[in-house]
Coordinates of N, CA, C and O in Angstrom, one line a residue:
M1 N 51.5 32.1 33.3 CA 50.9 32.4 33.3 C 49.5 32.4 32.3 O 48.5 32.1 32.3
E2 N 50.3 31.8 31.3 CA 49.4 31.4 29.8 C 48.8 30.8 30.0 O 48.1 30.2 29.4
Y3 N 49.6 29.3 30.6 CA 48.6 28.3 31.0 C 47.2 28.6 32.0 O 46.0 27.7 31.0
I4 N 47.2 29.6 32.3 CA 45.5 29.8 33.2 C 44.8 30.4 31.9 O 43.5 30.7 32.2
L5 N 45.5 31.1 31.3 CA 44.6 31.9 30.4 C 44.0 31.2 29.1 O 43.0 31.8 28.9
Q6 N 44.6 30.3 29.1 CA 44.1 29.2 28.0 C 42.9 28.4 28.9 O 43.2 27.8 30.3
P7 N 41.6 27.8 27.8 CA 40.9 26.6 28.5 C 41.2 25.5 28.9 O 42.3 24.7 28.2
W8 N 41.1 25.0 30.5 CA 42.0 23.8 30.5 C 41.5 22.6 30.0 O 40.2 22.4 29.9
P9 N 42.3 21.7 29.5 CA 42.1 20.4 29.2 C 41.1 19.5 30.3 O 40.9 19.6 31.6
W10 N 40.1 18.4 29.6 CA 39.3 17.8 30.5 C 40.3 17.1 32.1 O 39.8 17.2 32.4
Y11 N 41.7 16.7 31.6 CA 42.2 16.0 32.3 C 43.0 16.7 33.6 O 43.9 16.3 34.3
V12 N 42.6 18.0 33.4 CA 42.8 19.0 34.0 C 42.0 19.1 35.3 O 41.8 19.2 36.7
S13 N 41.1 19.4 34.5 CA 39.8 19.9 35.3 C 38.7 19.1 35.6 O 38.2 19.1 37.2
G14 N 39.0 18.1 35.2 CA 37.8 16.8 35.4 C 38.8 16.0 37.1 O 37.6 16.3 37.8
P15 N 39.6 15.9 37.1 CA 40.4 15.7 38.4 C 40.0 16.4 39.6 O 39.5 16.4 41.0
L16 N 40.2 18.0 39.3 CA 39.9 19.0 40.1 C 38.1 18.9 40.5 O 38.3 19.1 41.9
I17 N 37.3 19.2 39.6 CA 36.1 19.0 40.2 C 35.9 17.6 41.1 O 35.1 17.6 41.9
A18 N 36.6 16.4 40.6 CA 36.2 15.2 41.5 C 36.6 14.9 42.8 O 36.4 15.0 43.5
F19 N 38.2 16.2 42.4 CA 38.6 16.1 44.5 C 37.9 17.0 45.3 O 37.6 16.8 46.3
T20 N 37.0 18.5 44.1 CA 36.1 18.8 45.3 C 34.7 18.1 45.8 O 34.4 18.1 46.9
M21 N 34.5 17.1 45.0 CA 33.0 16.4 45.3 C 33.7 15.2 46.3 O 33.0 15.4 47.5
L22 N 35.4 14.9 46.2 CA 35.6 13.9 47.4 C 35.5 14.8 48.4 O 35.4 14.1 49.4
M23 N 35.7 15.9 48.4 CA 35.8 16.9 49.8 C 34.8 17.3 50.2 O 34.1 17.1 51.4
L24 N 33.4 17.2 49.3 CA 32.2 17.7 49.6 C 31.6 16.1 50.1 O 30.9 16.4 51.4
V25 N 31.8 15.4 49.8 CA 31.2 13.5 50.6 C 31.8 13.8 51.9 O 31.2 13.5 52.7
Y26 N 33.0 13.9 52.0 CA 34.0 13.4 53.1 C 33.3 14.4 54.6 O 33.5 14.1 55.3
F27 N 32.6 15.9 53.8 CA 32.8 16.4 54.9 C 30.7 16.8 54.9 O 30.0 17.4 55.4
G28 N 30.2 15.5 54.3 CA 29.0 15.5 54.5 C 28.1 16.7 53.7 O 26.7 17.1 54.5
K29 N 28.7 17.1 52.7 CA 27.8 18.2 52.3 C 27.4 18.0 50.9 O 28.0 16.9 50.0
T30 N 26.5 18.8 50.1 CA 26.0 18.2 48.8 C 26.3 20.0 47.8 O 26.3 21.1 48.7
F31 N 26.3 19.7 46.8 CA 26.4 21.5 45.5 C 25.5 21.1 44.8 O 25.3 20.0 44.3
G32 N 25.4 22.4 44.7 CA 24.4 22.5 44.2 C 24.0 24.5 44.2 O 23.9 25.0 45.2
M33 N 23.9 25.1 42.7 CA 23.2 26.7 42.9 C 22.1 27.0 43.5 O 21.8 28.2 44.2
S34 N 21.3 26.4 43.1 CA 19.5 26.6 43.2 C 19.0 26.5 44.8 O 18.2 27.0 44.9
S35 N 19.8 26.0 45.7 CA 19.3 25.4 46.9 C 20.1 27.2 47.7 O 19.5 27.3 48.7
N36 N 20.9 27.9 46.9 CA 21.1 29.3 47.8 C 19.7 30.3 47.2 O 19.7 30.8 48.1
L37 N 18.7 29.9 46.3 CA 17.8 30.8 46.3 C 17.2 30.5 47.4 O 16.6 31.7 48.3
Q38 N 16.9 29.1 48.0 CA 16.2 29.2 49.3 C 16.8 29.7 50.0 O 15.9 29.9 50.8
T39 N 17.7 29.4 50.2 CA 18.9 29.9 51.7 C 18.3 31.4 51.8 O 18.1 32.0 52.6
L40 N 18.3 32.2 50.8 CA 18.3 33.7 50.5 C 17.1 33.9 50.9 O 16.6 35.5 51.6
C41 N 15.8 33.5 50.2 CA 14.6 33.9 50.8 C 14.4 33.8 51.8 O 13.6 34.1 52.6
S42 N 14.7 32.9 52.6 CA 14.8 32.2 53.8 C 15.7 33.0 54.9 O 14.9 33.7 55.8
I43 N 16.6 33.9 54.5 CA 17.0 35.1 55.4 C 16.5 36.4 55.4 O 16.6 37.4 56.3
G44 N 15.6 36.2 54.4 CA 15.0 37.7 53.9 C 13.5 37.3 54.9 O 12.8 38.4 54.2
G45 N 13.4 36.4 55.5 CA 12.1 36.2 56.0 C 11.1 35.3 55.2 O 9.6 35.4 56.2
A46 N 10.7 34.9 53.9 CA 10.1 34.1 53.6 C 9.6 32.7 54.4 O 8.3 32.3 54.1
G47 N 9.8 32.4 55.1 CA 9.6 31.5 56.3 C 8.2 31.6 56.8 O 7.5 30.8 57.7
K48 N 8.3 33.1 57.1 CA 7.0 33.3 57.7 C 5.8 33.4 56.8 O 4.4 33.2 57.2
Y49 N 5.7 33.2 55.9 CA 4.8 32.8 54.8 C 4.8 31.3 54.2 O 3.7 31.0 53.4
S50 N 5.6 30.6 54.2 CA 6.0 29.2 53.5 C 6.7 28.0 54.5 O 7.9 28.9 54.9
D51 N 6.5 27.4 54.5 CA 6.5 26.4 55.2 C 8.4 25.8 55.0 O 8.7 25.2 55.1
Y52 N 8.4 26.0 53.3 CA 9.0 25.8 52.8 C 10.8 26.4 52.9 O 11.7 25.7 52.9
F53 N 10.1 27.6 53.3 CA 11.4 28.0 53.5 C 11.7 28.0 55.1 O 12.4 29.2 55.9
R54 N 11.0 27.5 55.9 CA 11.3 27.9 57.3 C 12.1 26.4 57.5 O 12.0 25.2 57.8
F55 N 13.8 26.9 57.7 CA 14.8 25.6 57.7 C 15.8 26.9 58.6 O 15.8 27.5 58.8
D56 N 16.8 26.0 58.9 CA 17.9 26.5 59.5 C 18.8 27.1 58.5 O 19.7 26.5 58.4
W57 N 18.8 28.1 58.1 CA 19.5 28.9 56.9 C 21.4 28.8 57.0 O 21.7 28.5 56.4
K58 N 21.5 29.0 58.3 CA 22.8 29.3 59.4 C 23.7 28.0 58.7 O 24.5 27.9 58.5
A59 N 22.8 26.5 58.2 CA 23.9 25.7 58.3 C 24.3 25.6 56.4 O 24.9 24.7 56.6
Q60 N 23.2 26.3 55.7 CA 23.9 27.0 54.6 C 24.4 27.6 54.2 O 24.9 28.2 53.0
R61 N 25.2 28.4 55.0 CA 26.1 29.7 55.0 C 27.1 29.2 54.0 O 28.0 30.1 53.3
W62 N 27.6 27.8 54.4 CA 28.8 28.0 53.4 C 29.1 27.8 51.6 O 29.6 27.7 51.5
N63 N 27.6 27.2 51.5 CA 26.7 27.1 50.0 C 26.8 28.4 49.5 O 27.1 28.8 48.2
L64 N 26.5 29.9 50.3 CA 26.7 31.0 50.2 C 27.9 31.3 49.9 O 27.8 32.1 49.0
T65 N 28.9 30.8 50.5 CA 30.3 31.5 50.3 C 30.8 30.5 48.6 O 31.3 31.3 47.8
V66 N 29.8 29.7 48.4 CA 30.3 29.0 46.8 C 29.4 29.9 46.1 O 30.1 30.4 45.2
V67 N 28.3 30.4 46.1 CA 27.7 31.8 45.2 C 28.9 32.6 44.8 O 29.2 33.5 43.9
L68 N 29.4 33.5 46.2 CA 29.9 34.3 46.3 C 31.3 34.2 45.4 O 31.8 35.0 44.5
G69 N 31.9 33.0 45.7 CA 33.5 32.5 44.9 C 32.6 32.5 43.7 O 34.4 33.1 42.6
A70 N 32.1 32.0 43.4 CA 31.5 32.1 41.8 C 31.4 33.4 41.1 O 31.9 33.6 39.8
I71 N 30.8 33.9 41.6 CA 30.3 35.8 41.3 C 32.0 36.4 41.3 O 32.2 37.0 40.2
I72 N 33.0 36.0 42.6 CA 34.5 36.7 42.3 C 35.1 35.9 41.3 O 35.9 36.7 40.7
G73 N 35.2 35.3 41.3 CA 35.8 34.3 40.2 C 35.4 34.2 38.9 O 36.7 34.2 38.0
G74 N 34.4 34.9 38.5 CA 33.8 34.9 37.4 C 34.3 36.2 36.9 O 34.7 36.8 35.8
F75 N 34.4 37.4 38.1 CA 34.8 38.2 37.5 C 36.3 38.7 37.2 O 36.6 39.4 36.5
I76 N 36.6 37.9 37.8 CA 38.4 37.9 37.9 C 38.8 37.1 36.3 O 39.6 37.6 36.0
A77 N 38.2 36.2 36.3 CA 38.2 35.6 35.2 C 38.1 36.1 34.1 O 39.0 36.2 33.1
T78 N 36.6 36.8 33.9 CA 36.8 37.9 32.5 C 37.3 38.9 32.4 O 37.7 39.6 31.3
Q79 N 37.9 39.6 33.6 CA 38.6 41.0 33.6 C 39.6 40.9 33.4 O 40.6 41.6 33.1
F80 N 40.3 39.9 34.1 CA 41.9 40.0 34.3 C 42.8 38.8 33.5 O 43.6 38.9 33.5
L81 N 42.2 37.3 33.6 CA 42.8 36.2 33.2 C 42.0 35.9 31.6 O 42.2 34.5 31.5
S82 N 41.7 36.9 30.8 CA 41.1 36.2 29.4 C 41.8 37.7 28.6 O 42.4 38.2 28.6
D83 N 42.4 36.4 27.5 CA 43.1 37.0 26.7 C 42.4 37.5 25.8 O 43.1 37.9 24.8
G84 N 41.1 37.9 25.8 CA 40.3 38.5 24.7 C 40.2 37.9 23.4 O 39.3 38.6 22.4
S85 N 40.6 36.8 23.1 CA 40.7 36.1 21.7 C 39.0 35.5 21.9 O 38.2 35.2 22.9
A86 N 38.4 35.3 20.6 CA 37.4 35.0 20.1 C 37.0 33.6 20.9 O 37.6 32.6 21.3
I87 N 35.3 32.9 21.0 CA 35.4 31.8 21.7 C 35.6 30.6 20.5 O 34.6 31.1 19.9
A88 N 35.5 29.9 21.3 CA 35.6 28.7 20.0 C 35.0 27.9 19.4 O 33.8 27.2 20.7
L89 N 34.2 28.6 18.3 CA 33.1 27.8 17.8 C 32.9 27.2 16.4 O 34.1 27.6 15.7
S90 N 32.2 26.0 16.1 CA 32.3 25.5 14.8 C 31.8 26.7 13.7 O 30.9 27.3 13.9
S91 N 32.5 26.5 12.5 CA 31.8 27.4 11.4 C 30.4 27.2 11.3 O 29.6 28.0 11.3
E92 N 29.9 25.3 11.6 CA 28.3 25.7 11.3 C 27.4 26.2 12.7 O 26.7 26.7 12.0
T93 N 27.9 26.3 13.8 CA 27.2 26.8 14.5 C 27.4 28.3 14.7 O 26.2 28.9 14.8
I94 N 28.1 29.0 13.9 CA 28.5 30.3 13.6 C 27.6 30.8 12.2 O 26.3 31.8 12.5
S95 N 27.1 30.1 11.6 CA 27.0 30.2 10.1 C 24.8 29.9 10.6 O 24.3 30.9 10.4
E96 N 24.7 29.1 11.7 CA 23.2 29.0 12.0 C 23.2 30.4 12.7 O 21.7 30.8 12.5
L97 N 24.0 30.6 13.9 CA 23.3 31.6 14.2 C 23.1 33.1 13.9 O 22.7 34.0 13.9
N98 N 24.3 32.8 12.7 CA 23.9 34.1 12.0 C 22.9 34.7 10.9 O 22.4 35.0 10.5
N99 N 22.2 33.2 10.4 CA 20.9 32.8 9.9 C 19.6 33.6 11.2 O 18.7 34.1 10.4
L100 N 20.0 33.3 12.3 CA 18.9 33.6 13.3 C 19.1 35.4 13.6 O 18.3 35.5 14.5
G101 N 20.3 35.7 13.1 CA 20.0 37.3 13.5 C 21.3 37.7 14.2 O 21.2 38.5 14.7
F102 N 22.0 36.9 14.7 CA 23.4 36.9 15.8 C 24.3 37.4 15.0 O 25.0 36.4 14.0
N103 N 24.6 38.9 14.8 CA 25.8 39.0 13.8 C 27.5 38.6 14.4 O 28.3 38.9 13.9
E104 N 27.5 39.2 15.5 CA 29.0 38.9 16.3 C 29.2 37.7 17.2 O 29.5 37.8 18.5
V105 N 28.9 36.6 16.5 CA 29.0 35.5 16.9 C 30.3 35.0 17.4 O 31.3 35.4 16.4
G106 N 30.7 34.7 19.3 CA 31.9 34.3 19.5 C 32.7 35.1 19.7 O 33.9 35.2 20.3
E107 N 32.2 36.5 19.4 CA 32.8 37.7 19.6 C 33.2 38.4 21.3 O 33.6 38.8 21.7
S108 N 31.9 37.8 21.6 CA 31.6 38.1 23.3 C 31.0 36.9 24.1 O 30.3 36.0 23.5
L109 N 30.6 37.0 25.4 CA 30.1 36.1 25.6 C 28.4 36.3 25.8 O 27.9 35.3 25.8
L110 N 28.0 37.4 25.9 CA 26.7 37.6 26.0 C 26.4 38.5 24.5 O 26.7 39.6 24.2
P111 N 25.8 37.6 24.0 CA 25.2 38.4 22.3 C 24.9 39.5 22.4 O 23.3 39.4 23.3
P112 N 24.8 40.9 22.0 CA 24.0 42.1 22.2 C 22.7 41.3 21.7 O 21.8 42.8 22.1
E113 N 22.4 40.9 20.7 CA 21.0 40.7 20.2 C 20.1 40.3 21.1 O 19.1 40.5 21.2
I114 N 20.4 40.2 22.2 CA 19.7 39.5 23.3 C 20.2 40.4 24.9 O 19.1 40.4 25.0
Y115 N 21.6 40.8 25.1 CA 21.8 41.1 26.5 C 22.0 42.8 26.0 O 22.7 43.0 27.1
S116 N 22.2 43.6 24.8 CA 22.1 44.6 25.2 C 20.9 45.6 25.9 O 19.8 44.8 26.0
W117 N 21.0 46.2 26.4 CA 20.1 47.2 27.4 C 19.1 47.5 26.1 O 17.3 47.4 26.6
E118 N 19.1 48.0 24.9 CA 18.2 48.0 24.1 C 17.2 46.8 24.1 O 15.8 47.0 23.8
N119 N 17.9 45.5 23.8 CA 16.9 44.7 23.5 C 16.6 43.7 24.6 O 15.3 43.2 24.6
V120 N 16.7 44.1 25.8 CA 16.5 43.4 27.2 C 15.4 44.6 27.7 O 14.4 43.7 28.0
L121 N 15.1 45.5 27.5 CA 14.1 46.1 28.0 C 13.1 46.7 26.9 O 12.2 47.2 26.7
S122 N 13.0 45.7 25.6 CA 12.5 45.7 24.7 C 10.9 44.9 25.1 O 11.4 44.1 26.0
A123 N 10.0 45.1 24.1 CA 8.9 44.3 24.5 C 9.1 42.4 24.4 O 8.9 41.3 25.5
K124 N 9.8 42.2 23.4 CA 10.7 40.9 23.6 C 11.4 40.6 24.1 O 11.3 39.3 24.9
G125 N 12.3 41.3 24.6 CA 13.2 41.1 25.7 C 12.8 40.8 27.1 O 13.2 40.1 28.1
I126 N 11.9 41.5 27.5 CA 11.3 41.4 28.6 C 10.3 40.6 28.6 O 10.7 39.2 29.8
S127 N 9.6 39.7 27.9 CA 8.8 38.3 27.6 C 9.5 37.4 27.2 O 9.6 36.2 28.8
I128 N 10.6 37.5 26.8 CA 12.2 36.2 27.2 C 12.4 36.3 28.3 O 12.6 34.9 29.1
L129 N 13.0 37.2 29.1 CA 13.4 37.1 30.8 C 12.2 36.6 31.3 O 12.9 36.0 32.4
V130 N 11.4 37.0 31.6 CA 10.2 36.6 32.5 C 9.6 35.4 32.4 O 9.6 34.5 33.3
I131 N 9.5 34.7 30.8 CA 9.0 33.7 30.4 C 10.2 32.6 30.4 O 9.5 31.5 31.5
A132 N 11.5 32.8 30.7 CA 12.6 31.8 30.5 C 12.7 31.6 32.6 O 13.1 30.9 32.7
G133 N 12.6 32.7 33.2 CA 13.1 32.7 34.3 C 12.0 32.2 35.3 O 12.0 31.3 36.0
F134 N 10.6 32.2 35.1 CA 9.8 31.3 35.1 C 10.1 29.6 34.9 O 10.3 28.9 36.1
L135 N 10.3 29.6 33.9 CA 10.7 28.2 33.4 C 11.8 27.6 33.8 O 12.0 26.4 33.9
V136 N 12.7 28.5 34.0 CA 14.2 27.7 34.9 C 13.6 28.0 36.2 O 14.0 26.4 37.0
G137 N 13.6 28.7 37.0 CA 12.6 28.6 38.4 C 11.6 27.1 38.8 O 11.9 26.4 39.4
F138 N 10.8 27.3 37.6 CA 9.7 26.2 37.8 C 10.8 24.6 37.6 O 10.2 23.6 38.6
G139 N 11.2 24.5 36.6 CA 11.9 23.8 36.2 C 12.9 23.1 37.3 O 13.0 21.9 37.5
T140 N 13.6 24.0 37.7 CA 15.0 23.5 39.1 C 13.7 23.2 40.5 O 14.6 22.2 40.9
R141 N 12.6 23.9 41.0 CA 12.1 23.1 41.9 C 11.8 21.9 41.5 O 11.6 20.8 42.3
Y142 N 11.2 22.2 40.5 CA 10.2 20.5 40.2 C 11.2 19.4 40.2 O 11.3 18.1 40.5
A143 N 12.5 19.7 39.5 CA 13.5 18.9 39.4 C 14.5 18.3 40.7 O 15.0 17.4 40.5
G144 N 13.8 18.9 41.0 CA 14.7 18.9 42.7 C 16.2 19.6 43.1 O 16.8 18.8 43.5
G145 N 16.6 20.6 42.2 CA 17.7 21.0 41.6 C 18.1 21.5 40.7 O 17.0 21.3 39.3
C146 N 19.3 22.2 40.3 CA 19.4 22.6 39.3 C 20.5 21.8 38.4 O 21.1 20.3 38.8
T147 N 20.6 21.9 37.1 CA 22.0 21.3 36.8 C 23.4 21.1 37.2 O 23.6 20.3 37.3
S148 N 24.0 22.4 37.8 CA 25.1 21.9 38.2 C 24.8 20.9 39.7 O 25.6 19.6 40.2
G149 N 23.7 20.9 40.3 CA 23.2 19.9 41.6 C 23.3 18.8 40.9 O 24.0 17.9 41.6
H150 N 22.6 18.5 39.7 CA 22.5 16.9 40.1 C 23.7 16.7 38.4 O 24.2 15.8 39.1
A151 N 24.3 16.8 37.9 CA 25.2 17.0 36.6 C 26.2 16.4 37.5 O 27.4 15.7 37.1
I152 N 26.7 17.4 38.6 CA 27.7 17.2 39.1 C 27.3 16.0 40.5 O 28.5 15.3 40.3
T153 N 27.0 17.0 41.5 CA 26.8 16.0 42.7 C 26.0 15.0 42.8 O 26.2 14.0 43.1
G154 N 24.6 14.8 42.1 CA 23.6 13.5 42.1 C 24.4 12.7 41.1 O 24.1 11.2 41.6
L155 N 24.8 12.6 40.2 CA 25.5 11.8 39.2 C 26.7 11.3 40.0 O 27.1 10.3 39.9
S156 N 28.0 11.9 40.3 CA 28.8 11.5 41.5 C 28.7 10.8 42.4 O 29.3 9.9 42.6
N157 N 27.4 10.7 43.2 CA 26.5 10.1 44.5 C 26.0 9.1 43.5 O 25.3 8.3 44.0
L158 N 25.7 8.5 42.5 CA 25.0 7.7 41.5 C 23.5 7.7 41.6 O 22.9 6.7 42.1
Q159 N 23.0 9.1 41.7 CA 21.4 8.9 41.8 C 20.9 9.1 40.8 O 21.0 9.9 39.5
L160 N 20.0 8.2 40.8 CA 18.7 7.7 39.7 C 18.5 8.6 39.3 O 18.1 9.4 38.1
P161 N 17.5 9.7 40.5 CA 17.0 11.1 39.9 C 17.8 12.0 39.2 O 17.3 12.7 38.0
S162 N 19.1 12.1 39.7 CA 19.6 13.0 38.9 C 20.0 12.6 37.4 O 20.3 13.4 36.5
L163 N 19.9 11.4 37.2 CA 20.9 10.8 36.1 C 19.4 11.4 34.9 O 19.5 11.5 33.8
I164 N 18.2 11.2 35.4 CA 16.8 11.3 34.6 C 16.9 12.8 34.5 O 16.4 13.4 33.6
A165 N 16.7 13.8 35.6 CA 17.0 14.8 35.5 C 17.8 15.5 34.6 O 17.8 16.4 33.6
V166 N 19.1 14.9 34.3 CA 20.3 15.4 33.6 C 20.2 14.7 32.1 O 19.8 15.8 31.4
I167 N 19.1 13.9 32.0 CA 19.0 13.5 30.5 C 18.0 14.1 30.5 O 17.0 15.0 28.9
G168 N 17.1 15.1 30.9 CA 15.9 15.5 30.5 C 16.4 17.2 30.3 O 15.7 17.9 29.4
F169 N 17.2 17.2 31.1 CA 18.1 18.8 30.9 C 18.7 19.0 29.7 O 18.5 19.7 28.7
F170 N 19.3 17.7 29.1 CA 19.7 17.3 27.4 C 18.5 17.4 26.4 O 18.8 18.3 25.2
I171 N 17.3 17.0 26.6 CA 16.8 16.9 25.9 C 16.1 18.3 26.1 O 15.6 19.1 24.9
G172 N 15.5 19.1 27.1 CA 15.3 20.1 26.7 C 16.5 21.1 26.2 O 15.7 21.7 25.4
G173 N 17.6 21.2 25.9 CA 18.9 21.9 25.7 C 18.3 21.5 23.9 O 18.3 22.8 23.4
L174 N 18.1 20.4 23.5 CA 18.0 20.4 22.3 C 16.8 20.7 21.7 O 16.8 21.5 20.2
I175 N 15.8 21.1 22.3 CA 14.2 21.0 21.6 C 14.6 22.8 21.7 O 14.1 23.6 21.1
M176 N 14.9 23.1 22.5 CA 15.2 24.1 22.8 C 16.4 25.1 21.5 O 15.7 26.0 20.6
T177 N 17.5 24.4 21.7 CA 18.6 24.9 20.2 C 17.7 24.6 19.2 O 17.5 25.5 17.7
F178 N 17.0 23.7 18.7 CA 16.7 23.1 17.3 C 15.1 23.9 16.9 O 14.7 23.7 15.7
F179 N 14.2 23.9 18.1 CA 13.0 24.3 17.7 C 12.4 25.5 18.1 O 11.8 26.7 17.4
I180 N 13.1 26.1 19.5 CA 12.2 27.0 19.8 C 13.2 28.3 19.8 O 12.7 29.3 19.3
L181 N 14.6 28.5 19.8 CA 15.4 29.4 19.2 C 15.0 30.0 18.2 O 14.7 31.4 18.0
P182 N 14.7 28.8 17.0 CA 14.4 29.3 15.8 C 12.8 30.0 15.5 O 13.0 31.1 14.9
L183 N 12.0 29.5 16.5 CA 10.7 30.5 16.6 C 10.8 31.8 16.8 O 10.3 32.7 16.7
I184 N 12.0 32.1 18.3 CA 12.1 33.5 18.8 C 13.0 34.1 17.7 O 12.4 35.4 17.5
F185 N 14.1 34.0 17.3 CA 14.6 34.6 16.3 C 15.0 34.6 15.0 O 15.4 35.3 14.5
G186 N 14.0 33.4 14.5 CA 13.8 33.2 13.0 C 13.1 34.7 12.4 O 12.3 34.6 13.0
A187 N 13.7 34.5 11.2 CA 13.4 36.0 10.4 C 12.1 35.2 9.8 O 11.1 34.3 9.8

């Protein structure tokens, strides 16, 4: 049980991901979370309004179980398989985040400076959620998939568009970390 409570090393988690990808390739499936949004919209009847959502969503039911498994697995992991220790962050990261006004760095997965109801329901919080949601949705659609789809499935299938997308994700993350985050939360 103690082994399950600790972060798994790369030599355990890496082969498990590889095995999962081999099984998906064997069964002719691809993995990605953002495609489930298209499936859910199609189930909800969006195909009446847009051809993009007009497809056989029943063929994607298996992928909806992946989302359900991620939700249930995440809940089980945080509620029952977590030892409650602080998140391992470098001292430099903690210092930088403290300078941006994050006081409880590493103590929880979701910093209250962003995710407490008080902050979420403020004008700044709502603006951040709406703008970020639009950018993530637009970027996912424009890139033809999300980070999990491109970085795990696309790269394992040696797809050049996925490599380009993943490089773009990393560049975007660096821009967010070093330029935009300080603008939003800096004093």
